[in-house]
Coordinates of C-alpha atoms and ligand atoms in Angstrom, one line a residue:
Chain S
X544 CA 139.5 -2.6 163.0
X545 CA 142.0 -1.6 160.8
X546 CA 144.7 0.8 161.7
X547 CA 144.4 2.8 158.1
X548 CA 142.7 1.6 155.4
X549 CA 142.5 2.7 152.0
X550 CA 140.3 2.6 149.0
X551 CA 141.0 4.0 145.7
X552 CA 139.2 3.5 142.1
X553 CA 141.0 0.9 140.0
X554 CA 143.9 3.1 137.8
X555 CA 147.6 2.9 137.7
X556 CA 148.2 6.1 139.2
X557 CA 147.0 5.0 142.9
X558 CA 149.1 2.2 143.0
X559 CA 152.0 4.7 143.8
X560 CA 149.7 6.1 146.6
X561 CA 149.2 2.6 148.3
X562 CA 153.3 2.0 148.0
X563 CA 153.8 5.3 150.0
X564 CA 150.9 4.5 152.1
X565 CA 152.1 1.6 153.5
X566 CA 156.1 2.3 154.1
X567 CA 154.9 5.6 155.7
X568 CA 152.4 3.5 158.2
X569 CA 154.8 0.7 158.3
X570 CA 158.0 2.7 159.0
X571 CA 155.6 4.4 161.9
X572 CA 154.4 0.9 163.2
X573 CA 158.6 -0.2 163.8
X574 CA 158.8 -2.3 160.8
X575 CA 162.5 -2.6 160.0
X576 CA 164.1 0.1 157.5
X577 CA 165.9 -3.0 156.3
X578 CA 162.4 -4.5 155.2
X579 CA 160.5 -1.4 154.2
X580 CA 161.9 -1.8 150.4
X581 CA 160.6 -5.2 150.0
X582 CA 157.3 -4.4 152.1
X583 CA 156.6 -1.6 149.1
X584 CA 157.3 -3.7 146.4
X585 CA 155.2 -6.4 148.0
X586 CA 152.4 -4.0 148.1
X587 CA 152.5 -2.5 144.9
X588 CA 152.5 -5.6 143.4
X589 CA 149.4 -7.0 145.2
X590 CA 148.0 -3.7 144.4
X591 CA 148.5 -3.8 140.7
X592 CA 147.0 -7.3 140.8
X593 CA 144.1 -5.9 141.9
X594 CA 144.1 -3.2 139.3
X595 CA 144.3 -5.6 136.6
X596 CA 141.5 -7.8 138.0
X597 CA 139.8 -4.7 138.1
X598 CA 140.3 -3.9 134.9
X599 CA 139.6 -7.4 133.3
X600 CA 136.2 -7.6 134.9
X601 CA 135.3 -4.0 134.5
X602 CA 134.7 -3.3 138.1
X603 CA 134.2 0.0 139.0
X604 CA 134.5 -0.4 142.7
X605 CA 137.7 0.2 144.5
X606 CA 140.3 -1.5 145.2
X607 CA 141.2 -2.2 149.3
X608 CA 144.1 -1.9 151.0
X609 CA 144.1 -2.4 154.8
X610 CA 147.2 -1.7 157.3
X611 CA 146.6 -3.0 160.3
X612 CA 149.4 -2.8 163.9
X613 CA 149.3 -5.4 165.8
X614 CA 151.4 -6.5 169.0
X615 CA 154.0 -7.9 166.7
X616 CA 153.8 -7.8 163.6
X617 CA 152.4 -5.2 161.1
X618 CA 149.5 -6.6 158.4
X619 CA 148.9 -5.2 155.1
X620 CA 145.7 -6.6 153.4
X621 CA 144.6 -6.4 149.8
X622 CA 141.2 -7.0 148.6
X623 CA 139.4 -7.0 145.1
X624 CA 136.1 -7.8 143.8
X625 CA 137.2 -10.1 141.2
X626 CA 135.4 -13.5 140.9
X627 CA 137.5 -16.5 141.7
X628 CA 140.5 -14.2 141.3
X629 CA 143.0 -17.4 142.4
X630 CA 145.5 -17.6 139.9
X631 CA 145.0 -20.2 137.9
X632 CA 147.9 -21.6 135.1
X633 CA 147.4 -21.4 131.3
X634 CA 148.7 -23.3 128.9
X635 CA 151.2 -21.2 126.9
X636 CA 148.9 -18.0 126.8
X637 CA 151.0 -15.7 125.1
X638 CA 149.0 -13.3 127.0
X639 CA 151.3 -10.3 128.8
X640 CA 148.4 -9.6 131.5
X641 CA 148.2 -13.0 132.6
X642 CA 151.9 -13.3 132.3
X643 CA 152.8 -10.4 134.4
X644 CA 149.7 -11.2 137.3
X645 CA 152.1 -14.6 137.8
X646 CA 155.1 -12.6 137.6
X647 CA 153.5 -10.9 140.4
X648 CA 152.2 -13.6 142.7
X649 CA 156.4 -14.7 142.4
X650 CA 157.6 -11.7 143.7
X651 CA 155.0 -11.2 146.4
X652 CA 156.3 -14.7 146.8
X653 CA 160.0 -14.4 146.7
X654 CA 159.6 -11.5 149.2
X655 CA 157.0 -12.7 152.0
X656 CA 157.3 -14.6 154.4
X657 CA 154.1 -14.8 155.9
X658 CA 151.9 -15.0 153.5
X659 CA 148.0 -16.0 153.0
X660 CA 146.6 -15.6 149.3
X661 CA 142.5 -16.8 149.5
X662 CA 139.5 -16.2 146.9
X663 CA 136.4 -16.8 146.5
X664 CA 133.0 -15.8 144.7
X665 CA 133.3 -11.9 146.4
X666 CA 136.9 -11.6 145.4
X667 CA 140.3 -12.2 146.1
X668 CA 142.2 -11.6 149.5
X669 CA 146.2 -11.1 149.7
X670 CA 147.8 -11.3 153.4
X671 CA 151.1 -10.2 154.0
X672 CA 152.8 -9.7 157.5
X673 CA 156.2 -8.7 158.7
X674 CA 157.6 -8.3 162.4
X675 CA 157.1 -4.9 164.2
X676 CA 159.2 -3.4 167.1
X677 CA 156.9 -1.5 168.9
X678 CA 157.8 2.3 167.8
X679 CA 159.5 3.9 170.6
Chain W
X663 CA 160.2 9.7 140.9
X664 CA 158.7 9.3 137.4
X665 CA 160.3 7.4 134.6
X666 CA 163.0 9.2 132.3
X667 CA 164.4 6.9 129.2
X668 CA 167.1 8.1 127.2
X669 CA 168.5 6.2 124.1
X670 CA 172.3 6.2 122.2
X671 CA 174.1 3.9 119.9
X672 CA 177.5 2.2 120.3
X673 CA 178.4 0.0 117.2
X674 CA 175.5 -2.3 116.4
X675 CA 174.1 -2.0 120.1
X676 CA 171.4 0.3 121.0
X677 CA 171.8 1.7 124.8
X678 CA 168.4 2.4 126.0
X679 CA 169.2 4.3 129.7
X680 CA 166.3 4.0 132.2
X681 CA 165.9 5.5 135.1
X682 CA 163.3 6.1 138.1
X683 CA 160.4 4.0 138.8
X684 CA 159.3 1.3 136.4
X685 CA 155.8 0.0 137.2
X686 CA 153.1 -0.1 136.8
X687 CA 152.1 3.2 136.2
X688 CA 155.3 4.0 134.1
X689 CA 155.9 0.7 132.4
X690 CA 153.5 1.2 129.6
X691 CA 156.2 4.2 128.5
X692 CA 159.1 1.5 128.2
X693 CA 156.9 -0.9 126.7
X694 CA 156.7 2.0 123.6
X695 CA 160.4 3.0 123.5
X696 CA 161.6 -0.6 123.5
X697 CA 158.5 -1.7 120.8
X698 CA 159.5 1.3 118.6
X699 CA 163.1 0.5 118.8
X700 CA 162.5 -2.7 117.2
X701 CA 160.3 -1.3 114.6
X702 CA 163.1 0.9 113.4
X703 CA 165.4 -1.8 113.2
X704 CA 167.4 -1.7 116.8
X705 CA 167.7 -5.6 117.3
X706 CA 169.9 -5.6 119.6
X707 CA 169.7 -3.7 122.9
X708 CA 171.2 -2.7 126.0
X709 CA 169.4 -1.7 128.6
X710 CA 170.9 0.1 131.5
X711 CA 169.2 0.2 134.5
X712 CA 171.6 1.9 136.9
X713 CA 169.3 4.8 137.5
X714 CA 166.4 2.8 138.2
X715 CA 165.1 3.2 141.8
X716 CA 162.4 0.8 141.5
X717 CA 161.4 -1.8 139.5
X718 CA 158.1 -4.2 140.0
X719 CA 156.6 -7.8 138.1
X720 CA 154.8 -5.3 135.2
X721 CA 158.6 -3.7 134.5
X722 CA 160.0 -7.5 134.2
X723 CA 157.2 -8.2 131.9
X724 CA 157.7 -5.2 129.7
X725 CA 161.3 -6.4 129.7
X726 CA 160.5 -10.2 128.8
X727 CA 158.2 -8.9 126.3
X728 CA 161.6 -6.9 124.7
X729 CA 163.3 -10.3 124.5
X730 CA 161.0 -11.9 123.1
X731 CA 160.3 -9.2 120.9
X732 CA 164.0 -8.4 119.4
X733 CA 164.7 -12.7 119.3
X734 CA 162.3 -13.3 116.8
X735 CA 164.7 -10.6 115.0
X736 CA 167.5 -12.8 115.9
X737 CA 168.3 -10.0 118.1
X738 CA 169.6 -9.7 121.6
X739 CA 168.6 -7.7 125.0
X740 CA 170.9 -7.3 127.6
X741 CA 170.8 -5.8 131.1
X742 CA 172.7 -3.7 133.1
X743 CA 172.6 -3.5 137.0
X744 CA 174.4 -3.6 139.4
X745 CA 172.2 -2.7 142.5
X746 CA 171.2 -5.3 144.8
X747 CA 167.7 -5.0 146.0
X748 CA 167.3 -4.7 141.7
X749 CA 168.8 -8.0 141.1
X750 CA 166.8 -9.5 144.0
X751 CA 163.4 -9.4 142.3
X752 CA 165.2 -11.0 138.6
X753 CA 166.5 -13.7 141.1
X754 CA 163.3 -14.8 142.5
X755 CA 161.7 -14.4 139.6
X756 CA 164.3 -16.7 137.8
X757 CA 164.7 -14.4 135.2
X758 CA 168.9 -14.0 136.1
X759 CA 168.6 -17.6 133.8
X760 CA 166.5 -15.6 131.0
X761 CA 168.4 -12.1 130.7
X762 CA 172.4 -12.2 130.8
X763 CA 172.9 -9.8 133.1
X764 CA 176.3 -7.2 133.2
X765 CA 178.0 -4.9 135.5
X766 CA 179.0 -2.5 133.5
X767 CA 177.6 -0.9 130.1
X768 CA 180.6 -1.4 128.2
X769 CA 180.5 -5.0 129.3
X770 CA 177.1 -5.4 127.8
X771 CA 178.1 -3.7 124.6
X772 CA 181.8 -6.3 124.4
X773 CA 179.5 -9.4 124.5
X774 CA 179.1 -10.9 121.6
X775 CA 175.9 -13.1 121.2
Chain M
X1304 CA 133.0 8.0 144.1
X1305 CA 136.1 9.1 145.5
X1306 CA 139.2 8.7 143.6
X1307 CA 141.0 7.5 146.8
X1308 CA 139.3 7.0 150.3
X1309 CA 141.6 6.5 153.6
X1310 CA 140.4 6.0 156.8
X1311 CA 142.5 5.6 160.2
X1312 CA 141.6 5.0 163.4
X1313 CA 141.3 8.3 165.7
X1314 CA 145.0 8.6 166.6
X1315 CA 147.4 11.6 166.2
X1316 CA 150.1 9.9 164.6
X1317 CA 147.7 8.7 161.4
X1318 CA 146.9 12.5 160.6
X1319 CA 150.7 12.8 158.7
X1320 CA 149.7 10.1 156.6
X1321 CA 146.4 11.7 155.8
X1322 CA 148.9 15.0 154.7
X1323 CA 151.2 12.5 153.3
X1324 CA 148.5 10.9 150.7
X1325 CA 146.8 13.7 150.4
X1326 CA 149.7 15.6 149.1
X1327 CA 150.9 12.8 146.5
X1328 CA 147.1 12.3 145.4
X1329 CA 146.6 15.8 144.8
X1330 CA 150.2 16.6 142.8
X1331 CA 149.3 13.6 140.9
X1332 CA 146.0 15.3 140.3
X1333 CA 147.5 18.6 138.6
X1334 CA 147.1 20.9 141.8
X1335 CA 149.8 23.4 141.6
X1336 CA 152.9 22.8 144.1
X1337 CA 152.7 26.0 145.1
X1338 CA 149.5 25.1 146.3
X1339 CA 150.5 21.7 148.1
X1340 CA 152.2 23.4 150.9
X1341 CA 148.7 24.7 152.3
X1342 CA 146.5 21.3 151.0
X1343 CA 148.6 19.8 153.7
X1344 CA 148.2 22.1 156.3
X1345 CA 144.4 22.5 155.8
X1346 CA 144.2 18.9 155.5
X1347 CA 146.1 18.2 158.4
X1348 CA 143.9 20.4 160.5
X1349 CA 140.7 19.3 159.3
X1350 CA 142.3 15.8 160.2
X1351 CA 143.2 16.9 164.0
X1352 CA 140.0 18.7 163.9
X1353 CA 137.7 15.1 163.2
X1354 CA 140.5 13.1 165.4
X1355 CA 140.0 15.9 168.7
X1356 CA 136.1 15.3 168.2
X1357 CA 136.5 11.3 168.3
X1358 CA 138.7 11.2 171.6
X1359 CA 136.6 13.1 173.7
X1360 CA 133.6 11.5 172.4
X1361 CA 135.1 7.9 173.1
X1362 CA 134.2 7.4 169.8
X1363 CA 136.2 3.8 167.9
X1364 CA 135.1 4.0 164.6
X1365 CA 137.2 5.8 161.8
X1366 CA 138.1 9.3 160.7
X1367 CA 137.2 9.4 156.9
X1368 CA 139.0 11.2 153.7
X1369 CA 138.1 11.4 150.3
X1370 CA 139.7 12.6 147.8
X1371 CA 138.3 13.2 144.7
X1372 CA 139.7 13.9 141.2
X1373 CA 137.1 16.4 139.2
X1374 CA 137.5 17.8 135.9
X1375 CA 138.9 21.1 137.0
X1376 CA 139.3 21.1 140.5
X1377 CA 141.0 18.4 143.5
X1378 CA 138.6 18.1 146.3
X1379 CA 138.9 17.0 150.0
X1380 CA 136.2 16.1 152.6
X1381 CA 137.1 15.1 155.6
X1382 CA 134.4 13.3 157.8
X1383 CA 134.3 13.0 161.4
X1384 CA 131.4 10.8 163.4
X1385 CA 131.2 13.2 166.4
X1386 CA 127.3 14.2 167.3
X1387 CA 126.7 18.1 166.1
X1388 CA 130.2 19.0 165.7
X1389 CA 130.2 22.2 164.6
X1390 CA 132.2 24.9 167.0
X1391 CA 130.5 26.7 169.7
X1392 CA 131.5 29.9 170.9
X1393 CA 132.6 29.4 174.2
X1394 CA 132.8 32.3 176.7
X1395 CA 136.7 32.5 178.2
X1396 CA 136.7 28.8 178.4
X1397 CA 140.6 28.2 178.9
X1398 CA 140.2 24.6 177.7
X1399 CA 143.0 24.2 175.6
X1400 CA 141.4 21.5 173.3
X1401 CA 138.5 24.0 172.7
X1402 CA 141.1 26.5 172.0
X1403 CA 143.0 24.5 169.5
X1404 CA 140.1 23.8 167.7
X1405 CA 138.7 27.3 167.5
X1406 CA 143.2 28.2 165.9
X1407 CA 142.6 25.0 163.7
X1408 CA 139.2 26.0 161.7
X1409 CA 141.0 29.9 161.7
X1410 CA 143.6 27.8 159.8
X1411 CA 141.5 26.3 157.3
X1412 CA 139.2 29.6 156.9
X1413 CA 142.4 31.8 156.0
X1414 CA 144.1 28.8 153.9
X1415 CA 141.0 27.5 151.7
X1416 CA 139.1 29.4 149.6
X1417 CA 136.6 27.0 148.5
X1418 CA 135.5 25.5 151.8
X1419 CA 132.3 24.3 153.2
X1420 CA 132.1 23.0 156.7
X1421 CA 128.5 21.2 157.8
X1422 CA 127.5 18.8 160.7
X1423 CA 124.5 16.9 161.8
X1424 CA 123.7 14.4 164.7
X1425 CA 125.7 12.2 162.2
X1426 CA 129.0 13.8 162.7
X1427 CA 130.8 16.9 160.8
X1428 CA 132.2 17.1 157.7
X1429 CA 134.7 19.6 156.4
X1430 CA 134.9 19.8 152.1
X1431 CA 137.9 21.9 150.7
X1432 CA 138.9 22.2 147.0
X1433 CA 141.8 23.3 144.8
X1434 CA 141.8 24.3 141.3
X1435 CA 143.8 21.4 139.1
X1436 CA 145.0 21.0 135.8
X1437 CA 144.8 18.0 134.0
X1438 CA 148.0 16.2 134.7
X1439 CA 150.7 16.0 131.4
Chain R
X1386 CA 160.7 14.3 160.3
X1387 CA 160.4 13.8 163.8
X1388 CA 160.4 17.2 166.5
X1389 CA 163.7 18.1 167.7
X1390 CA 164.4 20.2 170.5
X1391 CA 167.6 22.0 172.5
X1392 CA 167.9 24.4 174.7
X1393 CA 170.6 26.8 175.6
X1394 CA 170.4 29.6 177.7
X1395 CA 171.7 34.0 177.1
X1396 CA 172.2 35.6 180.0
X1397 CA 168.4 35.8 181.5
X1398 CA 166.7 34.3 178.0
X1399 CA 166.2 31.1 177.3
X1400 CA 166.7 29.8 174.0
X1401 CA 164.6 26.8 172.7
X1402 CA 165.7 25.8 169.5
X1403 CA 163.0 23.6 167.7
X1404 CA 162.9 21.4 164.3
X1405 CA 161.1 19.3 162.9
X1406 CA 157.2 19.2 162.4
X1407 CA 155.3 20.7 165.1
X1408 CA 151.6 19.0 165.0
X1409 CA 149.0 17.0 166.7
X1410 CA 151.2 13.9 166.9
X1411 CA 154.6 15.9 168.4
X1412 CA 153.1 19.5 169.7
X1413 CA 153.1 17.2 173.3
X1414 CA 156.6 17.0 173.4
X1415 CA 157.0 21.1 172.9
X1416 CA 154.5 21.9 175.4
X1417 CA 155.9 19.4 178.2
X1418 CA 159.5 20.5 177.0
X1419 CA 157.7 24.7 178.0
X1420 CA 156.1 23.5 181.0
X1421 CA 159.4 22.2 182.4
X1422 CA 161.2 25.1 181.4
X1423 CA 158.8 27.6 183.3
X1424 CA 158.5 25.3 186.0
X1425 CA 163.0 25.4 186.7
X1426 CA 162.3 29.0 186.8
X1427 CA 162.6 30.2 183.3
X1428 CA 160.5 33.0 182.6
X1429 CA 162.1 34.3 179.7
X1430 CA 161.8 32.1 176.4
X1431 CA 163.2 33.2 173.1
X1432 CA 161.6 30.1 171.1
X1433 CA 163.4 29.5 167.6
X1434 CA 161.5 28.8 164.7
X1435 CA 164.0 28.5 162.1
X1436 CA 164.5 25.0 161.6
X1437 CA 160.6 24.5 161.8
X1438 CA 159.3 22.1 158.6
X1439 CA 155.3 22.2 159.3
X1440 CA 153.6 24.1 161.9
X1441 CA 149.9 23.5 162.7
X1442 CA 147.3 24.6 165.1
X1443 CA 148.4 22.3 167.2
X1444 CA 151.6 23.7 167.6
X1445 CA 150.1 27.5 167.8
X1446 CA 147.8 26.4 170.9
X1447 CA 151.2 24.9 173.0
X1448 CA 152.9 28.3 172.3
X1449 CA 149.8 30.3 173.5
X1450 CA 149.6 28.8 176.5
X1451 CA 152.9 28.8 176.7
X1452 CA 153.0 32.8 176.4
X1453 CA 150.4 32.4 179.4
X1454 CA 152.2 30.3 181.7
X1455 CA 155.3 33.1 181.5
X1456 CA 153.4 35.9 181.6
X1457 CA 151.8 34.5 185.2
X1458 CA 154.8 34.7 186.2
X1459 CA 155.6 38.1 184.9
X1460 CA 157.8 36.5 181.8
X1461 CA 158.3 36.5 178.3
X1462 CA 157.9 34.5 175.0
X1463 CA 159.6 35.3 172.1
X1464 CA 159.6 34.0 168.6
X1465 CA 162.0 34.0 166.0
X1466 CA 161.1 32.8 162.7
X1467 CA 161.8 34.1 158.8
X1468 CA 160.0 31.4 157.1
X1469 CA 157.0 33.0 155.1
X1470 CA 155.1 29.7 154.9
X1471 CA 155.4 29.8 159.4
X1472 CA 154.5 33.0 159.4
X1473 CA 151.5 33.1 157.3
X1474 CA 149.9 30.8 160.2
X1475 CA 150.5 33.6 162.3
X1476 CA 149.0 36.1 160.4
X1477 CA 146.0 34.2 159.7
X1478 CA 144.9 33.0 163.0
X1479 CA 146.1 36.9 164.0
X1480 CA 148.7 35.5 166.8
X1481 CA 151.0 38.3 165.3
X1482 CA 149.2 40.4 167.4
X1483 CA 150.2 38.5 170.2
X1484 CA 153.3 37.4 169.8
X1485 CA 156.9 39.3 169.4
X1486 CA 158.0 37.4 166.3
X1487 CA 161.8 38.9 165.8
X1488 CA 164.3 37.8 162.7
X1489 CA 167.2 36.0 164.5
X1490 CA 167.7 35.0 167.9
X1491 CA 170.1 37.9 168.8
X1492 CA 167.5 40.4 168.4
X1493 CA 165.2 38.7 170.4
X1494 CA 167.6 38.3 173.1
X1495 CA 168.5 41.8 172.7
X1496 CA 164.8 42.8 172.7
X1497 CA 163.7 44.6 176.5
X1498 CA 160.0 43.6 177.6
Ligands
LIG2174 N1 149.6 8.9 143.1 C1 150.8 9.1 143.7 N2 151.0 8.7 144.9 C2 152.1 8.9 145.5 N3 153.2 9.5 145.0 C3 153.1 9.9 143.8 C4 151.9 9.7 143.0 N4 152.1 10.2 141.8 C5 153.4 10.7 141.8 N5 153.9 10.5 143.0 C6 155.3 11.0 143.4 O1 155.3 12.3 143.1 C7 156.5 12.7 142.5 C8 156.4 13.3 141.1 O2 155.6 12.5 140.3 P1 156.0 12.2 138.8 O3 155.5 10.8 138.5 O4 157.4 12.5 138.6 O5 155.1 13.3 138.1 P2 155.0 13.5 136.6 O6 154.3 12.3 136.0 O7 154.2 14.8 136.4 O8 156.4 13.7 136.1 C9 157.3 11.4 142.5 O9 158.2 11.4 143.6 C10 156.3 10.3 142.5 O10 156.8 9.1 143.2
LIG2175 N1 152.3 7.9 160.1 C1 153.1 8.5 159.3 N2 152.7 8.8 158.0 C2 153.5 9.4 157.2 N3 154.8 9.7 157.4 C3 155.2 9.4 158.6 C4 154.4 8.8 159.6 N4 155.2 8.7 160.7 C5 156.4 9.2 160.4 N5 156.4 9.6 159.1 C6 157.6 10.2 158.5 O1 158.6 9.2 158.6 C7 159.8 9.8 158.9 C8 160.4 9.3 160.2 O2 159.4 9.6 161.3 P1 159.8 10.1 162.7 O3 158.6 10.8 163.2 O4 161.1 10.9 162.6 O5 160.1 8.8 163.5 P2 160.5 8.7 165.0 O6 159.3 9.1 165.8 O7 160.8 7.2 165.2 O8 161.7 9.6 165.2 C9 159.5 11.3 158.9 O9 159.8 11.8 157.6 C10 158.0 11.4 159.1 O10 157.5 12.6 158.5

């Protein structure tokens, strides 16, 4: 089971909610201060992801975020309910969504090391993890 | 922290000052000040991101969307930073090679294109 | 459905990220700061409250909270999974668990105005709400 | 923030200065921190409030019992707090009643049981 998990409806606003979600549980769990800026941003930008596929599909369920402790390392799963959500390239598509979501898988990226990014036809599935000291 | 955007002009160069968090929630507000800008004729911006606490792939993509925008002016856009964990996310983004890049705002406003 | 939805695992430490997202949801929401001060607190009780109930059932499933955006008001529930779990008067018990949870609902009584607090052999559920104004 | 507790000690009081949030996750810390105190032989305990961020009903059960364990042994527990938001929890939950709650720490040193 997940540590804390979180749902919220697919709108801008709650991608804040997730970012402070996750430091606050990940700072808790002994993830490095040191990483904690880069853990946000990789959040927030899965979660905006999600947002958009959302969006683009006209989904009204939520969006997923799970945070889950383990022995080592601390988890942070994102889920949508996008179809077939793995990005796929376009040929010179002016268009700023689609430009951005890549943008956004490059920064997740850039900043994670351990990364799994999976999708099928329930939806998409972003897996980031970083080390944890156990919290003294 | 929300996103505060405040705008001045030095010479030809129009200094857009952001500051806060840009994304995105927040980016759709730059996206306007930076469109309307052009629209009244500022073709070539600065934009000073000193005061910007954080900055995420939708920011960058209102910001590529400003280049692109004031270039088919024949315009420039310029950024200002020089915080670290800022520059990071241009760098692996690749984007240092699309937006020069300056220390200072007077540095910005000196270059000539 | 809810406008956000967190659920953590029965432990102490996850009841200050309930306040903490609670809190951000609800300033986001409109609710006045003045206000946010006792959201937390109530929240945070209701949260010890549900978490109290799941230890000394044994119980490993989640404590929920919703939080919902309406048109005029912010709303909390808080769900818990504990069998019948609304408070018995107990006679000069001195179990200080019992104890707690008899200060913690006083809490939430003198805090909340708009409170309603029900259980069933399904577990407990404490609903709270707050007058908001749209957001600017 | 995290609980932070010291203790100093005025003539027959003893002073526990706390800060912090006192709640479900830290109250443990407060009551062990009382139990030891009363259990050394410290039956008078000015406990003060003034650095206190977030008190819960948590917190108010580990100063209750703590008022119980000194009065066993013929003690005393003292508050000191000015905070309105703190003090409101007492008034609701009707502790006022029960405990001394003074303005600063020398008047609740000076106070005789
Ligand atoms: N949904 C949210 N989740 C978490 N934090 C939030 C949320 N919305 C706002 N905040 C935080 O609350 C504070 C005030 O929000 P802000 O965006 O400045 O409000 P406003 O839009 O009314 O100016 C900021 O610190 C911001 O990061
Ligand atoms: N699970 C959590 N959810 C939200 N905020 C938390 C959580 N744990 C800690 N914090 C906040 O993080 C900060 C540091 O936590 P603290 O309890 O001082 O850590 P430590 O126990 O290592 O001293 C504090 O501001 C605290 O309120």
């Amino acid at each position: 089971m997940a540590t804390v998990d979180l749902r919220f409806s697919a709108s801008p606003e709650h991608v804040r909610t997730a970012r402070l979600v996750a430091a606050a549980v990940a700072r808790r769990a002994g993830v490095d201060e040191s990483v904690l800026d880069e853990l946000r941003l990789a959040v927030g930008e899965a979660c905006t992801r999600a947002v958009g596929l959302h969006k683009l599909h006209g989904l009204r369920t939520p969006v997923r975020v799970s945070l889950t402790e383990g022995e080592k390392t601390f988890s942070i799963e994102v889920g949508d309910d996008a179809p077939g959500s793995v990005p796929q390239q376009r040929d010179g598509d002016d268009d700023a969504g689609e430009e951005t979501d890549e943008l956004g898988l490059a920064v997740i990226s850039g900043l994670v090391d351990d990364l799994e990014v999976a999708a099928d036809a329930e939806g998409g599935r972003i897996r980031m993890s970083w080390p944890a000291a156990a919290a003294v | 922290m929300d996103l505060s955007l405040s705008t001045r002009t030095v010479g030809d160069r129009t200094v857009v000052e952001v500051g806060g968090e840009i994304d995105v929630y927040t980016a759709p507000k730059l996206r306007e000040q930076l469109v309307e800008l052009v629209n009244e004729g500022n073709h070539h911006l600065v934009v000073d991101m000193e005061r910007v606490d954080f900055l995420d792939s939708t920011g960058l993509g209102v910001l590529v969307g400003g280049l692109k925008r004031v270039r088919a002016q024949e315009g420039s856009l310029r950024l200002v930073c020089n915080q670290e964990r800022i520059l990071k996310i241009f760098r692996i983004t690749g984007l240092t090679k699309v937006f020069p890049i300056h220390d200072s705002v007077d540095e910005a406003v000196a270059a000539s294109d």
